[in-house]
Amino acid sequence: MSPRENGSEEEPVIRDNRKIDPETGKARESAGEAPEAAPADQGTQVAAPAEGSASDLLAERTADLQRLQAEFSNYRKRVERDRIAVREQAVASVLTELLPVLDDIGRARDHGELTGGFAKVSESLEAAVAKLGLTSYGAKGDPFDPTVHEALLHSYSAEVTEATCVEILQPGYRINDRILRAARVAVAEPSEEAAAPEETAADSGESGEPDEN
């Protein structure tokens, strides 16, 4: 019978106490089976993409904010421009209704009938419309301009060298550069008889040949 069968063979003895767990009395697992430590630079590799994403996100949010600020600025300018246009339109509508009254005041002044309290009222009215930007135009001797004048009468005269307003039948009114009513005028052009000799002399001077003798 072998010694193992008789139980006389002693069990192997582990003398390296570092390999024995003092609580369980069993051998510990080999140190080689322990999980390997992560490389030191692994954390840096993981953090780098996060830092790049934050920068991209910040740039995107900044661009969005700048775009919203530009849109708000354009909206505010558009609202202000529309407000001014509406105000000018309203003022022009009111002043247009007052033009016949101003015409009556002008005719009364020309006939010497603008006296007493009526004169003070008319002066106050004219001052008020002037503050709103209303101005009158049109005077004798002005060159005729079809964009601001309306010709009601036409004649020829040897005293003018171009189409000229020789009489103002009704003054014109404007607000800044906007015409509320064109000035109604009588227009005179240079006399046809005076222009004909000048044209004939010019033609003869151009077409005439010098005398060879």
XYZ file of N, CA and C in Angstrom:
639
model
N 0.882 -1.189 0.000
C 0.000 0.000 0.000
C 0.905 1.219 0.000
N 0.511 2.178 -0.778
C 1.373 3.380 -0.931
C 1.213 4.279 0.276
N 2.177 5.079 0.513
C 2.100 6.000 1.661
C 0.896 6.926 1.589
N 0.466 7.343 0.313
C -0.679 8.245 0.194
C -1.946 7.564 0.667
N -2.057 6.220 0.369
C -3.252 5.500 0.786
C -3.297 5.326 2.283
N -2.168 5.195 2.909
C -2.150 5.035 4.357
C -2.354 6.348 5.077
N -2.276 7.435 4.327
C -2.460 8.742 4.986
C -1.258 9.196 5.720
N -0.139 8.504 5.507
C 1.062 8.876 6.232
C 1.828 9.979 5.526
N 1.487 10.190 4.197
C 2.245 11.219 3.452
C 1.743 12.599 3.863
N 2.655 13.430 4.201
C 2.284 14.784 4.642
C 1.931 15.667 3.441
N 0.968 16.613 3.651
C 0.573 17.539 2.585
C 1.678 18.561 2.366
N 1.775 19.074 1.169
C 2.839 20.067 0.887
C 2.659 21.300 1.759
N 3.756 21.836 2.160
C 3.768 23.000 3.052
C 4.192 24.226 2.250
N 3.411 25.332 2.345
C 3.743 26.600 1.682
C 4.420 27.479 2.705
N 5.674 27.748 2.456
C 6.454 28.510 3.416
C 6.423 30.021 3.126
N 5.997 30.405 1.940
C 5.920 31.854 1.606
C 4.604 32.402 2.155
N 4.724 32.977 3.377
C 3.505 33.466 4.046
C 2.791 34.588 3.284
N 3.487 35.218 2.352
C 2.839 36.292 1.596
C 1.775 35.755 0.652
N 1.830 34.447 0.344
C 0.867 33.856 -0.559
C -0.315 33.238 0.172
N -0.366 33.342 1.484
C -1.450 32.742 2.263
C -2.312 33.855 2.824
N -3.622 33.726 2.589
C -4.567 34.691 3.136
C -4.768 34.367 4.594
N -4.409 35.262 5.558
C -4.501 34.952 6.976
C -5.930 34.686 7.446
N -6.913 35.146 6.735
C -8.300 34.954 7.167
C -8.844 33.608 6.723
N -8.568 33.236 5.479
C -9.112 31.978 4.954
C -8.115 30.836 5.023
N -6.836 31.151 5.154
C -5.826 30.126 5.189
C -5.528 29.539 3.835
N -6.052 30.107 2.784
C -5.827 29.608 1.429
C -4.808 30.473 0.711
N -4.251 29.838 -0.289
C -3.243 30.557 -1.057
C -3.884 31.683 -1.857
N -3.207 32.779 -1.874
C -3.696 33.923 -2.650
C -3.445 33.694 -4.133
N -4.204 34.457 -4.970
C -3.989 34.373 -6.417
C -2.668 35.013 -6.774
N -2.143 34.541 -7.877
C -0.837 35.040 -8.317
C -0.925 36.522 -8.641
N 0.132 37.210 -8.284
C 0.173 38.653 -8.538
C 0.129 38.973 -10.015
N 0.531 37.972 -10.840
C 0.526 38.216 -12.278
C -0.859 38.305 -12.869
N -1.876 37.764 -12.110
C -3.234 37.790 -12.607
C -3.946 39.094 -12.295
N -3.287 40.015 -11.568
C -3.907 41.294 -11.224
C -4.111 42.134 -12.489
N -5.213 42.906 -12.579
C -5.452 43.748 -13.773
C -4.381 44.796 -13.923
N -4.030 44.987 -15.166
C -2.990 45.958 -15.446
C -3.522 47.372 -15.258
N -2.658 48.242 -14.814
C -3.044 49.638 -14.600
C -3.179 50.341 -15.942
N -4.094 51.268 -15.999
C -4.314 52.015 -17.242
C -3.114 52.898 -17.516
N -2.774 53.057 -18.742
C -1.654 53.956 -19.074
C -1.912 55.349 -18.542
N -0.814 56.008 -18.217
C -0.922 57.325 -17.598
C -1.505 58.353 -18.548
N -1.287 58.190 -19.867
C -1.745 59.207 -20.812
C -3.158 58.947 -21.326
N -3.825 57.877 -20.807
C -5.164 57.567 -21.288
C -6.155 58.659 -20.905
N -6.021 59.184 -19.695
C -6.914 60.254 -19.259
C -6.777 61.489 -20.131
N -5.569 61.799 -20.580
C -5.348 62.965 -21.444
C -6.019 62.769 -22.785
N -5.949 61.515 -23.318
C -6.558 61.245 -24.608
C -8.084 61.365 -24.529
N -8.677 61.014 -23.402
C -10.126 61.104 -23.250
C -10.561 62.543 -23.050
N -9.771 63.337 -22.319
C -10.148 64.708 -22.012
C -10.012 65.623 -23.214
N -9.121 65.310 -24.143
C -8.887 66.190 -25.282
C -10.124 66.387 -26.137
N -10.860 65.312 -26.506
C -12.069 65.532 -27.297
C -13.112 66.362 -26.572
N -13.231 66.204 -25.250
C -14.200 66.977 -24.491
C -13.866 68.453 -24.539
N -12.582 68.786 -24.447
C -12.164 70.182 -24.505
C -12.453 70.767 -25.881
N -12.199 70.011 -26.947
C -12.493 70.486 -28.302
C -13.982 70.690 -28.516
N -14.821 69.809 -28.000
C -16.264 69.952 -28.143
C -16.764 71.209 -27.444
N -16.209 71.527 -26.293
C -16.615 72.730 -25.566
C -16.268 73.987 -26.353
N -15.106 74.006 -26.993
C -14.706 75.171 -27.790
C -15.629 75.346 -28.991
N -15.950 74.232 -29.650
C -16.861 74.314 -30.801
C -18.243 74.796 -30.377
N -18.708 74.302 -29.230
C -20.021 74.708 -28.742
C -20.049 76.194 -28.399
N -18.958 76.681 -27.783
C -18.879 78.101 -27.447
C -18.884 78.964 -28.703
N -18.131 78.548 -29.726
C -18.089 79.306 -30.983
C -19.462 79.321 -31.660
N -20.172 78.196 -31.605
C -21.498 78.120 -32.216
C -22.487 79.028 -31.501
N -22.451 79.008 -30.162
C -23.369 79.860 -29.394
C -23.040 81.336 -29.598
N -21.767 81.665 -29.714
C -21.371 83.058 -29.965
C -21.881 83.534 -31.319
N -21.763 82.691 -32.340
C -22.265 83.044 -33.676
C -23.776 83.235 -33.655
N -24.490 82.374 -32.916
C -25.945 82.514 -32.809
C -26.319 83.837 -32.145
N -25.567 84.189 -31.100
C -25.851 85.438 -30.392
C -25.595 86.649 -31.286
N -24.514 86.613 -32.043
C -24.222 87.727 -32.949
C -25.278 87.848 -34.044
N -25.746 86.724 -34.540
C -26.781 86.758 -35.570
C -28.092 87.328 -35.022
N -28.465 86.926 -33.823
C -29.676 87.457 -33.208
C -29.554 88.953 -32.935
N -28.366 89.378 -32.520
C -28.157 90.803 -32.264
C -28.280 91.610 -33.553
N -27.731 91.096 -34.655
C -27.836 91.786 -35.946
C -29.282 91.848 -36.427
N -30.024 90.754 -36.261
C -31.428 90.739 -36.668
C -32.248 91.729 -35.839
N -31.975 91.820 -34.553
C -32.707 92.762 -33.710
C -32.383 94.200 -34.093
N -31.107 94.468 -34.414
C -30.712 95.819 -34.825
C -31.405 96.211 -36.122
N -31.454 95.290 -37.078
C -32.140 95.581 -38.345
C -33.636 95.789 -38.127
N -34.226 95.007 -37.247
C -35.650 95.150 -36.946
C -35.929 96.510 -36.306
N -35.072 96.922 -35.392
C -35.276 98.212 -34.734
C -35.154 99.366 -35.733
N -34.190 99.279 -36.662
C -34.053 100.326 -37.675
C -35.259 100.354 -38.602
N -35.762 99.175 -38.967
C -36.918 99.119 -39.854
C -38.160 99.706 -39.180
N -38.349 99.414 -37.907
C -39.496 99.956 -37.177
C -39.391 101.473 -37.076
N -38.191 101.974 -36.815
C -38.006 103.422 -36.714
C -38.255 104.095 -38.056
N -37.783 103.467 -39.134
C -38.001 104.026 -40.473
C -39.491 104.038 -40.822
N -40.196 102.967 -40.483
C -41.637 102.913 -40.751
C -42.391 103.939 -39.918
N -41.944 104.138 -38.687
C -42.608 105.117 -37.821
C -42.469 106.521 -38.396
N -41.275 106.844 -38.889
C -41.056 108.173 -39.474
C -41.898 108.342 -40.738
N -41.974 107.277 -41.556
C -42.753 107.353 -42.793
C -44.228 107.564 -42.497
N -44.742 106.873 -41.489
C -46.157 107.026 -41.122
C -46.418 108.439 -40.612
N -45.514 108.957 -39.808
C -45.682 110.324 -39.287
C -45.679 111.344 -40.426
N -44.727 111.206 -41.372
C -44.669 112.143 -42.494
C -45.932 112.070 -43.345
N -46.448 110.856 -43.531
C -47.668 110.696 -44.314
C -48.855 111.368 -43.623
N -48.938 111.219 -42.318
C -50.037 111.842 -41.578
C -49.944 113.364 -41.626
N -48.727 113.888 -41.438
C -48.539 115.343 -41.493
C -48.877 115.873 -42.884
N -48.433 115.158 -43.931
C -48.710 115.597 -45.299
C -50.204 115.613 -45.582
N -50.936 114.635 -45.070
C -52.383 114.589 -45.297
C -53.074 115.785 -44.646
N -52.673 116.140 -43.428
C -53.289 117.278 -42.738
C -52.961 118.584 -43.452
N -51.687 118.762 -43.833
C -51.287 120.008 -44.485
C -51.937 120.162 -45.851
N -52.154 119.063 -46.552
C -52.822 119.142 -47.856
C -54.234 119.702 -47.714
N -54.910 119.332 -46.637
C -56.258 119.857 -46.403
C -56.229 121.345 -46.037
N -55.101 121.835 -45.547
C -55.005 123.242 -45.141
C -54.549 124.156 -46.278
N -54.155 123.607 -47.417
C -53.650 124.437 -48.512
C -54.696 125.432 -49.033
N -55.965 125.050 -49.200
C -56.956 126.066 -49.628
C -57.078 127.231 -48.652
N -56.940 126.944 -47.346
C -57.001 128.015 -46.352
C -55.810 128.953 -46.526
N -54.634 128.388 -46.762
C -53.444 129.224 -46.991
C -53.582 130.040 -48.270
N -54.236 129.466 -49.283
C -54.470 130.232 -50.511
C -55.368 131.440 -50.227
N -56.404 131.253 -49.432
C -57.303 132.369 -49.086
C -56.547 133.446 -48.316
N -55.674 133.020 -47.410
C -54.884 133.990 -46.646
C -53.971 134.783 -47.583
N -53.378 134.095 -48.547
C -52.507 134.794 -49.488
C -53.261 135.793 -50.344
N -54.441 135.444 -50.828
C -55.226 136.376 -51.641
C -55.686 137.583 -50.812
N -56.054 137.307 -49.550
C -56.455 138.416 -48.681
C -55.285 139.357 -48.418
N -54.107 138.833 -48.280
C -52.925 139.672 -48.074
C -52.636 140.509 -49.320
N -52.764 139.905 -50.503
C -52.495 140.638 -51.742
C -53.489 141.792 -51.939
N -54.709 141.648 -51.449
C -55.732 142.684 -51.618
C -55.813 143.619 -50.406
N -54.903 143.468 -49.455
C -54.886 144.360 -48.306
C -56.001 144.116 -47.323
N -56.579 142.950 -47.329
C -57.693 142.652 -46.432
C -57.254 141.884 -45.184
N -55.975 141.643 -45.055
C -55.472 140.870 -43.913
C -55.149 141.838 -42.780
N -56.126 142.168 -41.975
C -55.961 143.148 -40.903
C -56.613 142.635 -39.619
N -56.294 143.316 -38.526
C -56.931 143.035 -37.248
C -56.634 141.641 -36.724
N -57.630 141.074 -36.068
C -57.473 139.740 -35.474
C -57.270 138.654 -36.511
N -57.840 138.835 -37.688
C -57.659 137.853 -38.752
C -56.196 137.749 -39.152
N -55.481 138.865 -39.122
C -54.061 138.860 -39.464
C -53.264 138.044 -38.437
N -53.601 138.212 -37.160
C -52.879 137.466 -36.124
C -53.150 135.963 -36.234
N -54.404 135.604 -36.520
C -54.741 134.187 -36.660
C -54.009 133.580 -37.851
N -53.971 134.323 -38.953
C -53.293 133.813 -40.147
C -51.780 133.662 -39.907
N -51.195 134.606 -39.195
C -49.767 134.515 -38.892
C -49.471 133.313 -38.001
N -50.351 133.045 -37.037
C -50.168 131.884 -36.167
C -50.281 130.584 -36.950
N -51.241 130.544 -37.873
C -51.409 129.340 -38.684
C -50.196 129.110 -39.584
N -49.727 130.165 -40.213
C -48.558 130.030 -41.088
C -47.320 129.615 -40.297
N -47.174 130.121 -39.094
C -46.038 129.726 -38.259
C -46.137 128.257 -37.850
N -47.368 127.798 -37.567
C -47.550 126.405 -37.147
C -47.218 125.437 -38.287
N -47.698 125.736 -39.500
C -47.417 124.822 -40.620
C -45.943 124.878 -41.007
N -45.299 126.026 -40.783
C -43.865 126.121 -41.078
C -43.062 125.226 -40.140
N -43.498 125.124 -38.880
C -42.814 124.241 -37.940
C -42.937 122.777 -38.353
N -44.008 122.449 -39.038
C -44.199 121.074 -39.521
C -43.429 120.796 -40.806
N -42.715 121.798 -41.303
C -41.865 121.592 -42.483
C -42.459 122.050 -43.790
N -43.620 122.727 -43.765
C -44.258 123.170 -45.002
C -43.609 124.467 -45.479
N -43.237 124.523 -46.741
C -42.671 125.723 -47.359
C -43.344 125.947 -48.709
N -43.489 127.214 -49.076
C -44.064 127.564 -50.364
C -42.938 127.925 -51.328
N -43.198 127.809 -52.607
C -42.208 128.161 -53.626
C -42.926 128.657 -54.860
N -42.164 129.290 -55.724
C -42.713 129.838 -56.967
C -42.619 131.348 -56.976
N -41.850 131.888 -57.913
C -41.709 133.340 -58.039
C -41.516 133.690 -59.504
N -41.889 134.925 -59.860
C -41.715 135.382 -61.225
C -40.237 135.341 -61.608
N -39.983 134.893 -62.805
C -38.609 134.837 -63.283
C -37.935 133.495 -63.061
N -38.578 132.571 -62.343
C -37.991 131.249 -62.147
C -38.000 130.479 -63.475
N -36.936 129.754 -63.768
C -36.966 128.894 -64.956
C -38.055 127.844 -64.809
N -38.759 127.576 -65.874
C -39.850 126.604 -65.823
C -39.288 125.200 -65.674
N -39.790 124.485 -64.655
C -39.372 123.112 -64.386
C -40.630 122.257 -64.314
N -40.858 121.401 -65.294
C -42.110 120.613 -65.295
C -42.256 119.675 -64.110
N -41.172 119.404 -63.384
C -41.276 118.517 -62.225
C -41.863 119.218 -61.004
N -41.793 120.559 -60.973
C -42.311 121.305 -59.818
C -43.297 122.384 -60.228
N -43.466 122.616 -61.532
C -44.391 123.636 -62.020
C -45.464 122.998 -62.897
N -46.652 123.587 -62.852
C -47.755 123.190 -63.724
C -48.128 124.401 -64.584
N -47.887 124.303 -65.881
C -48.135 125.434 -66.781
C -49.622 125.489 -67.141
N -50.274 126.599 -66.762
C -51.684 126.810 -67.116
C -51.822 127.748 -68.307
N -50.868 128.635 -68.509
C -50.880 129.572 -69.625
C -49.538 129.506 -70.340
N -49.569 129.724 -71.646
C -48.341 129.662 -72.442
C -48.317 130.833 -73.416
N -47.156 131.441 -73.566
C -47.000 132.560 -74.490
C -45.554 132.639 -74.941
N -45.287 133.598 -75.898
C -43.930 133.841 -76.372
C -43.551 135.274 -76.018
N -42.271 135.459 -75.751
C -41.805 136.791 -75.376
C -40.363 136.962 -75.842
N -40.062 138.165 -76.299
C -38.687 138.476 -76.710
C -37.812 138.816 -75.511
N -38.399 138.913 -74.333
C -37.651 139.303 -73.137
C -37.046 138.110 -72.397
N -37.336 136.914 -72.826
C -36.803 135.721 -72.155
C -35.949 134.936 -73.139
N -35.002 134.216 -72.603
C -34.118 133.392 -73.433
C -34.375 131.899 -73.254
N -35.240 131.544 -72.304
C -35.624 130.166 -72.064
C -37.032 130.154 -71.496
N -37.614 128.973 -71.363
C -38.951 128.878 -70.780
C -38.907 129.392 -69.345
N -39.728 130.436 -69.087
C -39.656 131.152 -67.818
C -41.059 131.330 -67.244
N -41.146 131.262 -65.921
C -42.409 131.535 -65.229
C -42.589 133.050 -65.147
N -43.526 133.586 -65.910
C -43.730 135.032 -65.927
C -44.846 135.456 -64.981
N -45.610 134.508 -64.483
C -46.677 134.826 -63.536
C -46.983 133.598 -62.689
N -47.166 133.820 -61.384
C -47.485 132.729 -60.459
C -48.987 132.798 -60.179
N -49.707 131.861 -60.727
C -51.160 131.835 -60.529
C -51.542 131.225 -59.195
N -50.750 130.274 -58.726
C -50.994 129.630 -57.434
C -49.664 129.084 -56.933
N -49.245 129.453 -55.718
C -47.941 128.988 -55.236
C -47.921 127.480 -55.011
N -46.740 126.936 -55.102
C -46.565 125.514 -54.803
C -46.127 125.309 -53.364
N -46.346 124.100 -52.855
C -45.964 123.777 -51.487
C -45.241 122.442 -51.467
N -44.260 122.347 -50.574
C -43.495 121.116 -50.415
C -43.166 120.897 -48.947
N -42.923 119.628 -48.595
C -42.375 119.251 -47.288
C -41.041 118.590 -47.546
N -39.984 119.269 -47.125
C -38.628 118.812 -47.434
C -38.499 118.658 -48.952
N -38.285 117.461 -49.457
C -38.165 117.247 -50.906
C -39.449 116.705 -51.526
N -40.488 116.602 -50.758
C -41.747 116.042 -51.251
C -42.679 117.164 -51.683
N -43.159 117.100 -52.930
C -44.064 118.113 -53.455
C -45.491 117.769 -53.051
N -46.134 118.704 -52.315
C -47.539 118.520 -51.969
C -48.445 119.037 -53.085
N -48.035 120.160 -53.671
C -48.789 120.715 -54.783
C -47.845 121.500 -55.673
N -47.897 121.221 -56.958
C -47.036 121.942 -57.898
C -47.509 123.381 -58.057
N -46.564 124.287 -58.264
C -46.916 125.684 -58.488
C -47.552 125.833 -59.869
N -48.668 126.528 -59.911
C -49.384 126.748 -61.170
C -48.970 128.109 -61.717
N -48.436 128.097 -62.935
C -47.777 129.285 -63.453
C -48.178 129.547 -64.900
N -47.851 130.774 -65.357
C -47.930 131.143 -66.777
C -46.506 131.138 -67.311
N -46.297 130.463 -68.422
C -44.953 130.260 -68.964
C -44.803 131.036 -70.263
N -43.657 131.670 -70.429
C -43.315 132.354 -71.673
C -42.033 131.747 -72.218
N -42.022 131.544 -73.528
C -40.844 131.033 -74.218
C -40.296 132.100 -75.149
N -39.051 131.970 -75.565
C -38.488 132.970 -76.492
C -39.337 133.098 -77.749
N -39.429 134.323 -78.277
C -40.248 134.589 -79.455
C -39.727 133.812 -80.655
N -40.635 133.254 -81.431
C -40.246 132.506 -82.621
C -39.578 133.422 -83.645
N -40.054 134.686 -83.756
C -39.454 135.614 -84.700
C -38.015 135.943 -84.321
N -37.751 136.059 -83.001
C -36.393 136.373 -82.565
C -35.476 135.182 -82.743
N -36.034 133.977 -82.586
C -35.197 132.795 -82.712
C -34.895 132.467 -84.157
N -35.832 132.813 -85.082
C -35.634 132.460 -86.490
C -34.415 133.129 -87.100
N -34.206 134.472 -86.960
C -33.006 135.084 -87.539
C -31.721 134.507 -86.992
N -31.697 134.184 -85.695
C -30.491 133.621 -85.111
C -30.176 132.272 -85.735
N -31.211 131.452 -85.924
C -30.990 130.148 -86.536
C -30.556 130.307 -87.992
N -31.150 131.303 -88.701
C -30.779 131.521 -90.098
C -29.330 131.979 -90.209
N -28.931 132.895 -89.343
C -27.555 133.374 -89.372
C -26.583 132.255 -89.048
N -26.948 131.404 -88.102
C -26.066 130.291 -87.749
C -25.939 129.320 -88.901
N -27.065 129.041 -89.577
C -27.021 128.115 -90.704
C -26.204 128.680 -91.844
N -26.374 129.983 -92.125
C -25.611 130.580 -93.217
C -24.131 130.613 -92.910
N -23.773 130.829 -91.658
C -22.356 130.849 -91.296
C -21.723 129.486 -91.412
N -22.506 128.439 -91.171
C -21.948 127.092 -91.241
C -21.866 126.589 -92.667
N -22.912 126.918 -93.497
C -22.959 126.375 -94.828
C -22.350 127.271 -95.882
N -22.145 128.574 -95.554
C -21.599 129.506 -96.540
C -20.160 129.181 -96.902
N -19.821 129.375 -98.178
C -18.446 129.133 -98.638
C -17.714 130.454 -98.763
N -16.474 130.542 -98.432
C -15.717 131.811 -98.526
C -15.560 132.233 -99.979
N -15.556 133.542 -100.225
C -15.388 134.103 -101.571
C -13.952 133.960 -102.003
N -13.740 133.297 -103.133
C -12.361 133.068 -103.587
C -11.724 134.353 -104.081
N -12.559 135.344 -104.560
C -12.005 136.594 -105.019
C -11.642 137.491 -103.838
